[in-house]
């Protein structure tokens, strides 16, 4: 099992704000699910504040690991650019939706603004439609893992599930792959020097 005490998870079903069961697929241990967020374009600052409060409440036994899926990844990225004693300087991004249905750049900016010394694990399907916008409105952009690598400036590892789309944790193989990737991420984070907390901590 993974040697962590708590995970704060934003793990919505596709197309809804609900959660997939009481835990993150492929991740053992205590999971604190966070559902109180909105997907409206102007709601992100408030979402980040609510996630921060959830992380602090869940960190009574030590810093939590932030895990986001789809839209939840963007909220996690928004919090991870801040330093806090309640969350570790790493996060898991399941099916990060880099390319949306319009030309807004906020999905890209959320990743570029993460602290340079943070560690991110991206777990996505090789056919994720939100990492492929070839020919969409005349765009010529990278796809798949290359799309993420083009915008991420912090330490990042990639767990790409062959042959699946945006819903990248549906099979046992995908869950096992995610668990192994998270275990490595956390071992590496444990071995890394601790980041200094911000003045607001």
PDB file of N, CA and C in Angstrom, residues 10 34-55 71-72 74-76 78-79 82:
ATOM      1  N   UNK A  10     -10.450  15.243  -5.790  1.00  0.00           N
ATOM      2  CA  UNK A  10     -11.497  15.823  -6.615  1.00  0.00           C
ATOM      3  C   UNK A  10     -11.634  14.872  -7.800  1.00  0.00           C
ATOM      4  N   UNK A  34     -13.751  15.681  -1.922  1.00  0.00           N
ATOM      5  CA  UNK A  34     -14.129  17.094  -1.895  1.00  0.00           C
ATOM      6  C   UNK A  34     -15.047  17.352  -3.083  1.00  0.00           C
ATOM      7  N   UNK A  35     -16.295  17.712  -2.817  1.00  0.00           N
ATOM      8  CA  UNK A  35     -17.278  17.849  -3.889  1.00  0.00           C
ATOM      9  C   UNK A  35     -17.809  19.263  -4.055  1.00  0.00           C
ATOM     10  N   UNK A  36     -17.487  20.133  -3.127  1.00  0.00           N
ATOM     11  CA  UNK A  36     -18.123  21.449  -3.104  1.00  0.00           C
ATOM     12  C   UNK A  36     -17.423  22.413  -4.053  1.00  0.00           C
ATOM     13  N   UNK A  37     -17.534  22.135  -5.352  1.00  0.00           N
ATOM     14  CA  UNK A  37     -16.947  23.057  -6.322  1.00  0.00           C
ATOM     15  C   UNK A  37     -17.886  23.254  -7.499  1.00  0.00           C
ATOM     16  N   UNK A  38     -17.705  24.368  -8.187  1.00  0.00           N
ATOM     17  CA  UNK A  38     -18.545  24.729  -9.327  1.00  0.00           C
ATOM     18  C   UNK A  38     -17.691  24.775 -10.581  1.00  0.00           C
ATOM     19  N   UNK A  39     -18.307  24.475 -11.714  1.00  0.00           N
ATOM     20  CA  UNK A  39     -17.568  24.466 -12.976  1.00  0.00           C
ATOM     21  C   UNK A  39     -17.786  25.730 -13.793  1.00  0.00           C
ATOM     22  N   UNK A  40     -18.404  26.747 -13.218  1.00  0.00           N
ATOM     23  CA  UNK A  40     -18.568  28.003 -13.931  1.00  0.00           C
ATOM     24  C   UNK A  40     -17.212  28.661 -14.127  1.00  0.00           C
ATOM     25  N   UNK A  41     -17.007  29.360 -15.271  1.00  0.00           N
ATOM     26  CA  UNK A  41     -15.684  29.938 -15.562  1.00  0.00           C
ATOM     27  C   UNK A  41     -15.154  30.880 -14.489  1.00  0.00           C
ATOM     28  N   UNK A  42     -16.043  31.636 -13.818  1.00  0.00           N
ATOM     29  CA  UNK A  42     -15.583  32.624 -12.832  1.00  0.00           C
ATOM     30  C   UNK A  42     -15.529  32.073 -11.413  1.00  0.00           C
ATOM     31  N   UNK A  43     -15.705  30.767 -11.256  1.00  0.00           N
ATOM     32  CA  UNK A  43     -15.773  30.198  -9.915  1.00  0.00           C
ATOM     33  C   UNK A  43     -14.447  29.637  -9.417  1.00  0.00           C
ATOM     34  N   UNK A  44     -13.383  29.684 -10.234  1.00  0.00           N
ATOM     35  CA  UNK A  44     -12.136  29.026  -9.860  1.00  0.00           C
ATOM     36  C   UNK A  44     -11.506  29.573  -8.580  1.00  0.00           C
ATOM     37  N   UNK A  45     -11.422  30.893  -8.374  1.00  0.00           N
ATOM     38  CA  UNK A  45     -10.816  31.363  -7.112  1.00  0.00           C
ATOM     39  C   UNK A  45     -11.519  30.809  -5.873  1.00  0.00           C
ATOM     40  N   UNK A  46     -12.834  30.775  -5.897  1.00  0.00           N
ATOM     41  CA  UNK A  46     -13.572  30.246  -4.757  1.00  0.00           C
ATOM     42  C   UNK A  46     -13.380  28.739  -4.624  1.00  0.00           C
ATOM     43  N   UNK A  47     -13.288  28.032  -5.759  1.00  0.00           N
ATOM     44  CA  UNK A  47     -13.006  26.593  -5.711  1.00  0.00           C
ATOM     45  C   UNK A  47     -11.684  26.314  -5.020  1.00  0.00           C
ATOM     46  N   UNK A  48     -10.664  27.110  -5.353  1.00  0.00           N
ATOM     47  CA  UNK A  48      -9.334  26.908  -4.784  1.00  0.00           C
ATOM     48  C   UNK A  48      -9.358  27.160  -3.274  1.00  0.00           C
ATOM     49  N   UNK A  49     -10.065  28.192  -2.834  1.00  0.00           N
ATOM     50  CA  UNK A  49     -10.175  28.475  -1.403  1.00  0.00           C
ATOM     51  C   UNK A  49     -10.862  27.329  -0.665  1.00  0.00           C
ATOM     52  N   UNK A  50     -11.886  26.764  -1.279  1.00  0.00           N
ATOM     53  CA  UNK A  50     -12.596  25.650  -0.636  1.00  0.00           C
ATOM     54  C   UNK A  50     -11.720  24.407  -0.566  1.00  0.00           C
ATOM     55  N   UNK A  51     -10.949  24.162  -1.625  1.00  0.00           N
ATOM     56  CA  UNK A  51     -10.038  23.025  -1.595  1.00  0.00           C
ATOM     57  C   UNK A  51      -8.966  23.224  -0.537  1.00  0.00           C
ATOM     58  N   UNK A  52      -8.474  24.445  -0.407  1.00  0.00           N
ATOM     59  CA  UNK A  52      -7.477  24.730   0.622  1.00  0.00           C
ATOM     60  C   UNK A  52      -8.029  24.414   2.007  1.00  0.00           C
ATOM     61  N   UNK A  53      -9.263  24.822   2.269  1.00  0.00           N
ATOM     62  CA  UNK A  53      -9.874  24.542   3.563  1.00  0.00           C
ATOM     63  C   UNK A  53     -10.053  23.036   3.774  1.00  0.00           C
ATOM     64  N   UNK A  54     -10.439  22.327   2.716  1.00  0.00           N
ATOM     65  CA  UNK A  54     -10.614  20.873   2.820  1.00  0.00           C
ATOM     66  C   UNK A  54      -9.285  20.188   3.108  1.00  0.00           C
ATOM     67  N   UNK A  55      -8.221  20.663   2.471  1.00  0.00           N
ATOM     68  CA  UNK A  55      -6.898  20.077   2.694  1.00  0.00           C
ATOM     69  C   UNK A  55      -6.433  20.307   4.126  1.00  0.00           C
ATOM     70  N   UNK A  71     -11.804  18.253 -14.566  1.00  0.00           N
ATOM     71  CA  UNK A  71     -11.890  19.625 -14.071  1.00  0.00           C
ATOM     72  C   UNK A  71     -11.214  19.785 -12.709  1.00  0.00           C
ATOM     73  N   UNK A  72     -11.279  18.732 -11.884  1.00  0.00           N
ATOM     74  CA  UNK A  72     -10.649  18.800 -10.571  1.00  0.00           C
ATOM     75  C   UNK A  72      -9.158  19.042 -10.639  1.00  0.00           C
ATOM     76  N   UNK A  74      -7.647  21.098 -12.523  1.00  0.00           N
ATOM     77  CA  UNK A  74      -7.399  22.536 -12.637  1.00  0.00           C
ATOM     78  C   UNK A  74      -7.474  23.217 -11.279  1.00  0.00           C
ATOM     79  N   UNK A  75      -8.354  22.731 -10.409  1.00  0.00           N
ATOM     80  CA  UNK A  75      -8.433  23.277  -9.052  1.00  0.00           C
ATOM     81  C   UNK A  75      -7.186  22.887  -8.260  1.00  0.00           C
ATOM     82  N   UNK A  76      -6.757  21.655  -8.407  1.00  0.00           N
ATOM     83  CA  UNK A  76      -5.536  21.203  -7.740  1.00  0.00           C
ATOM     84  C   UNK A  76      -4.348  22.046  -8.174  1.00  0.00           C
ATOM     85  N   UNK A  78      -4.361  25.056  -9.248  1.00  0.00           N
ATOM     86  CA  UNK A  78      -4.496  26.395  -8.679  1.00  0.00           C
ATOM     87  C   UNK A  78      -4.029  26.467  -7.243  1.00  0.00           C
ATOM     88  N   UNK A  79      -4.263  25.394  -6.467  1.00  0.00           N
ATOM     89  CA  UNK A  79      -3.806  25.380  -5.085  1.00  0.00           C
ATOM     90  C   UNK A  79      -2.322  25.059  -4.994  1.00  0.00           C
ATOM     91  N   UNK A  82       0.477  27.568  -4.662  1.00  0.00           N
ATOM     92  CA  UNK A  82       0.724  28.124  -3.337  1.00  0.00           C
ATOM     93  C   UNK A  82       1.462  27.076  -2.507  1.00  0.00           C
TER      94      UNK A  82
END
